[in-house]
Coordinates of N, CA and C in Angstrom, one line a residue:
X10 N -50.9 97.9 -54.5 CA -50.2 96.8 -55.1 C -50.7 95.4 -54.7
X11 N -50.9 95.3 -53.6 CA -51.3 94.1 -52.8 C -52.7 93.8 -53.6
X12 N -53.7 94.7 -53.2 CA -54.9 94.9 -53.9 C -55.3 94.4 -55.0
X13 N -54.1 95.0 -56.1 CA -54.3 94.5 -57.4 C -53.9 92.9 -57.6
X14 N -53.1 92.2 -56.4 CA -53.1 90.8 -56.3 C -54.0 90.1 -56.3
X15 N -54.3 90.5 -54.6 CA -55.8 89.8 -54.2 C -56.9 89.7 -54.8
X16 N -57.5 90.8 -55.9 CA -58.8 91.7 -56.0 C -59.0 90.3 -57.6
X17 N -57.9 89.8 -58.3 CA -58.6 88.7 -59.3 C -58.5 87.4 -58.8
X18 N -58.3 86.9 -57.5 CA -58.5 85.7 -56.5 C -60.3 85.7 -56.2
X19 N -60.3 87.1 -55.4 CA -61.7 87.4 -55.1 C -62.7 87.5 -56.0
X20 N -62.2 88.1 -57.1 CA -63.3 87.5 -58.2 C -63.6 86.0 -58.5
X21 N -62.6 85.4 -58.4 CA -62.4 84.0 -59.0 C -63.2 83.7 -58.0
X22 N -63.2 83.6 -56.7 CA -63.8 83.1 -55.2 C -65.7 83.5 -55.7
X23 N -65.6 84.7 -55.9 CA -67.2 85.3 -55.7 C -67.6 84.5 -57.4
X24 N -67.0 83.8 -58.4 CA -67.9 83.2 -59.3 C -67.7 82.1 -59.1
X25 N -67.0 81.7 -58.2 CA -67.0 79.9 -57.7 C -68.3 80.0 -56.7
X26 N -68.7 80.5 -56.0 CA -69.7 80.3 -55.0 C -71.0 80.8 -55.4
X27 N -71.1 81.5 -57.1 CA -72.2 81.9 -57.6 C -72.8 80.6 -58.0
X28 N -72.0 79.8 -58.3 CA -72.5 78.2 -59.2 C -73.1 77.7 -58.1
X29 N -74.1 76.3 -58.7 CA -74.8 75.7 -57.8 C -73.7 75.0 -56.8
X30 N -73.8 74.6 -55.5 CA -72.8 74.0 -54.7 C -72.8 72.8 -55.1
X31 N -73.5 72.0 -55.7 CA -72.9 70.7 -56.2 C -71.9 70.5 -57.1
X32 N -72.1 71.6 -58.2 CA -71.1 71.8 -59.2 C -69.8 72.3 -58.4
X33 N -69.5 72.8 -57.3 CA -68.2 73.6 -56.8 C -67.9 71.8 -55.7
X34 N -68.7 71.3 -55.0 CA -68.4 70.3 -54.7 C -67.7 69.3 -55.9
X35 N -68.0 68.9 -56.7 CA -67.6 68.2 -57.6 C -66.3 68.4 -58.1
X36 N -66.3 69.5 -58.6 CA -64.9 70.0 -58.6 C -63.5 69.7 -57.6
X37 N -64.3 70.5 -56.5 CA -63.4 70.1 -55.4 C -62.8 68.3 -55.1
X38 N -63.8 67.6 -55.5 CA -64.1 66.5 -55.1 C -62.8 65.6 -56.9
X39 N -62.8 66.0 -57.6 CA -62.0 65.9 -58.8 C -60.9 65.9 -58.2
X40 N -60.3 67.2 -58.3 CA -59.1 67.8 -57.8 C -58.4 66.8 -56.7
X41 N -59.6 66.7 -55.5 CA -58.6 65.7 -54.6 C -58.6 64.7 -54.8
X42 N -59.8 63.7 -55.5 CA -59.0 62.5 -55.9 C -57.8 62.6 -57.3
X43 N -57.7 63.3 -57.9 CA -56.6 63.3 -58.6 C -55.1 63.5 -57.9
X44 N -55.2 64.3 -56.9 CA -54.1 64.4 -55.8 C -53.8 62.6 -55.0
X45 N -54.8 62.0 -54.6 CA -55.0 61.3 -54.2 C -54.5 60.3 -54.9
X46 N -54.6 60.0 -56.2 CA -54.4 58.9 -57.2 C -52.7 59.4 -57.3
X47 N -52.3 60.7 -57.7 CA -50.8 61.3 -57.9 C -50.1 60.6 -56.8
X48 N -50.6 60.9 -55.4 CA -49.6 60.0 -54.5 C -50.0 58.5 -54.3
X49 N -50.4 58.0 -54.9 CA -50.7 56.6 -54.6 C -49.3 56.0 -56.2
X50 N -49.6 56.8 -57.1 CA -49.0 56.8 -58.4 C -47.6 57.1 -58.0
X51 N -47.3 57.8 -57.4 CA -45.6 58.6 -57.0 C -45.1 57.1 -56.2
X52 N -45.8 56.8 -55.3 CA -45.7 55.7 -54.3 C -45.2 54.3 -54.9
X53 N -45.8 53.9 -56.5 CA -45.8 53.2 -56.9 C -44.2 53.2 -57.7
X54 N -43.8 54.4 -58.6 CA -43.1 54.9 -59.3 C -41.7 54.7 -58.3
X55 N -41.9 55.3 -56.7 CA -40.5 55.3 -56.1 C -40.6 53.7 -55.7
X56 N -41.1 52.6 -55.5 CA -40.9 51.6 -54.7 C -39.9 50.8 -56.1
X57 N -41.0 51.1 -57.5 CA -40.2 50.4 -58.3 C -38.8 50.5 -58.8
X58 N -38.3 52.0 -58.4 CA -37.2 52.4 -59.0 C -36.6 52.3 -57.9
X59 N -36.7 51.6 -56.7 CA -35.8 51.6 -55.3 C -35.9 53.2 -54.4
X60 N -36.6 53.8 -55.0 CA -36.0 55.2 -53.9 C -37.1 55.0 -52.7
X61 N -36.2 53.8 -51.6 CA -37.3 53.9 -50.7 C -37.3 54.7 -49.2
X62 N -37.8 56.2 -49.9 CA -37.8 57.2 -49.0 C -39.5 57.4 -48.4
X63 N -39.9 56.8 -47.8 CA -41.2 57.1 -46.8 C -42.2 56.7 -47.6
X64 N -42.7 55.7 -48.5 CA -43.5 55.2 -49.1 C -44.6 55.0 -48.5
X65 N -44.5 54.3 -47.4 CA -45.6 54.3 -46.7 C -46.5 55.6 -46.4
X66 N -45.6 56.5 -46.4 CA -46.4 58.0 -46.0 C -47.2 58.1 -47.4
X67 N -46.6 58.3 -48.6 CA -47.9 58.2 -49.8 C -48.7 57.5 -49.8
X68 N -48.3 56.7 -49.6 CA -49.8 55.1 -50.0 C -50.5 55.7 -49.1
X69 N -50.6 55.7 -47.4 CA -51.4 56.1 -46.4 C -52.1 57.4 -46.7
X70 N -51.3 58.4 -47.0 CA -51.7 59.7 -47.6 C -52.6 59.5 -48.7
X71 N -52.7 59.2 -49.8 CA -53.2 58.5 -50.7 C -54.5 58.0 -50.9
X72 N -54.2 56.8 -49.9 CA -55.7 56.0 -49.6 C -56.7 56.8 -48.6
X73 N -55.8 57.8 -47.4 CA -56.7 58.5 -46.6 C -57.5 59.6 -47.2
X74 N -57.1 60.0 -48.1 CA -57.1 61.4 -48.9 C -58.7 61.1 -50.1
X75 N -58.6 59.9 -50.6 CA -59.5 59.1 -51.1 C -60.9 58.4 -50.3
X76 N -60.5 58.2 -49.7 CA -61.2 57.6 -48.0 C -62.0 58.8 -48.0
X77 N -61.5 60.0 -47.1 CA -62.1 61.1 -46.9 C -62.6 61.4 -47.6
X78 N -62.7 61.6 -49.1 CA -63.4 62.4 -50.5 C -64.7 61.9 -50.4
X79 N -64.5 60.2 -50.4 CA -65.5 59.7 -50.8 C -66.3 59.4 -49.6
X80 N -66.3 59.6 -48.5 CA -66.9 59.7 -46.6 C -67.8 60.9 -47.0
X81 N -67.2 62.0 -46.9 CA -67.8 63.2 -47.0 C -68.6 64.0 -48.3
X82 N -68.2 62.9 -49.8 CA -69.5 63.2 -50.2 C -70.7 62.6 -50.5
X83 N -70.5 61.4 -50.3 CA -72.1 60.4 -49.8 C -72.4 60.9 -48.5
X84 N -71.7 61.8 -47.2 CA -72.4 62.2 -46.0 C -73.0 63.4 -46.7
X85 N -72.2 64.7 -47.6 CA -73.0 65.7 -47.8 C -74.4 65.4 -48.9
X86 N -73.8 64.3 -49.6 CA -75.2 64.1 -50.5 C -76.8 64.0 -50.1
X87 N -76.5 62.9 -48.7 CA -77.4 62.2 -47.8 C -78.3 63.4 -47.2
X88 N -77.1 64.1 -46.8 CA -77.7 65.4 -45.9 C -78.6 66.1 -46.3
X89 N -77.8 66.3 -47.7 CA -78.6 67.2 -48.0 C -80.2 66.6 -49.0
X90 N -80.1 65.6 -49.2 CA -81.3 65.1 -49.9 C -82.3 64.9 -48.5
X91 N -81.7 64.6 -47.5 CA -82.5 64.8 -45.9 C -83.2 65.9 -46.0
X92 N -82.4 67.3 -45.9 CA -82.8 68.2 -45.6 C -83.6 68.8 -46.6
X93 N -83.7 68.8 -48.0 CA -84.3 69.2 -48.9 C -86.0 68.1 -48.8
X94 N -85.9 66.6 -48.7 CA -87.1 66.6 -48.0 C -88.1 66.8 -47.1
X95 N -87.3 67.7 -45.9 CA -87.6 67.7 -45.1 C -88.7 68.8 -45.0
X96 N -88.1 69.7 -46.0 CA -88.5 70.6 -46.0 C -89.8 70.4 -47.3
X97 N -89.9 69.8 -48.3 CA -91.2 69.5 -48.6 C -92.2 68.7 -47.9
X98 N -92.0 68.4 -46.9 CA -93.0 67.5 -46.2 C -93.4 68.9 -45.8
X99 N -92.5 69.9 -44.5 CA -93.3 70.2 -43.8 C -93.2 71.9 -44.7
X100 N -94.6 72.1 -45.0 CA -95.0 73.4 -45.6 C -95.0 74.6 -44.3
X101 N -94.9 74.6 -43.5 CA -95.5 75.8 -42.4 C -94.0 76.0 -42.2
X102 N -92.7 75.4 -42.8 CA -91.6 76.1 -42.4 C -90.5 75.6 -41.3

């Protein structure tokens, strides 16, 4: 029973990781800024209607969440255009 849970996750997992990793980055990289924009957007939505329950936690959540997306994919881009030259210069490996 469990099995038959897990076993169409694991498929889904093993053709996400078949694709090139930029294409699964990008995705990833969608998804959380759309998360990211939702609470910036929720933040906006409760301040105007008065429900002022922890707003600051969205905005901050929000802007960090966006922060981070875009930190780590100009560091993975960098890297890896590093490392892919690196390795055409040096032919012996």
């Amino acid at each position: 029973m469990l099995r038959q849970l897990i076993e169409p996750y694991i498929r889904g997992v093993k053709y996400i990781m078949s694709k090139p990793s930029w294409k699964n980055r990008r995705r990833y990289i969608l998804a959380s800024f759309v998360i990211g924009a939702f609470m910036l957007i929720a933040s906006s939505l409760a301040a105007l209607t008065g429900a002022m329950t922890d707003i600051s936690d969205l905005v901050t959540g929000g802007v960090a969440l966006i922060t981070l997306i875009l930190t780590s994919y100009i560091f993975g881009a960098v890297w890896e255009d590093k490392s892919l030259n690196r390795k055409e210069e040096n032919s012996d490996g």
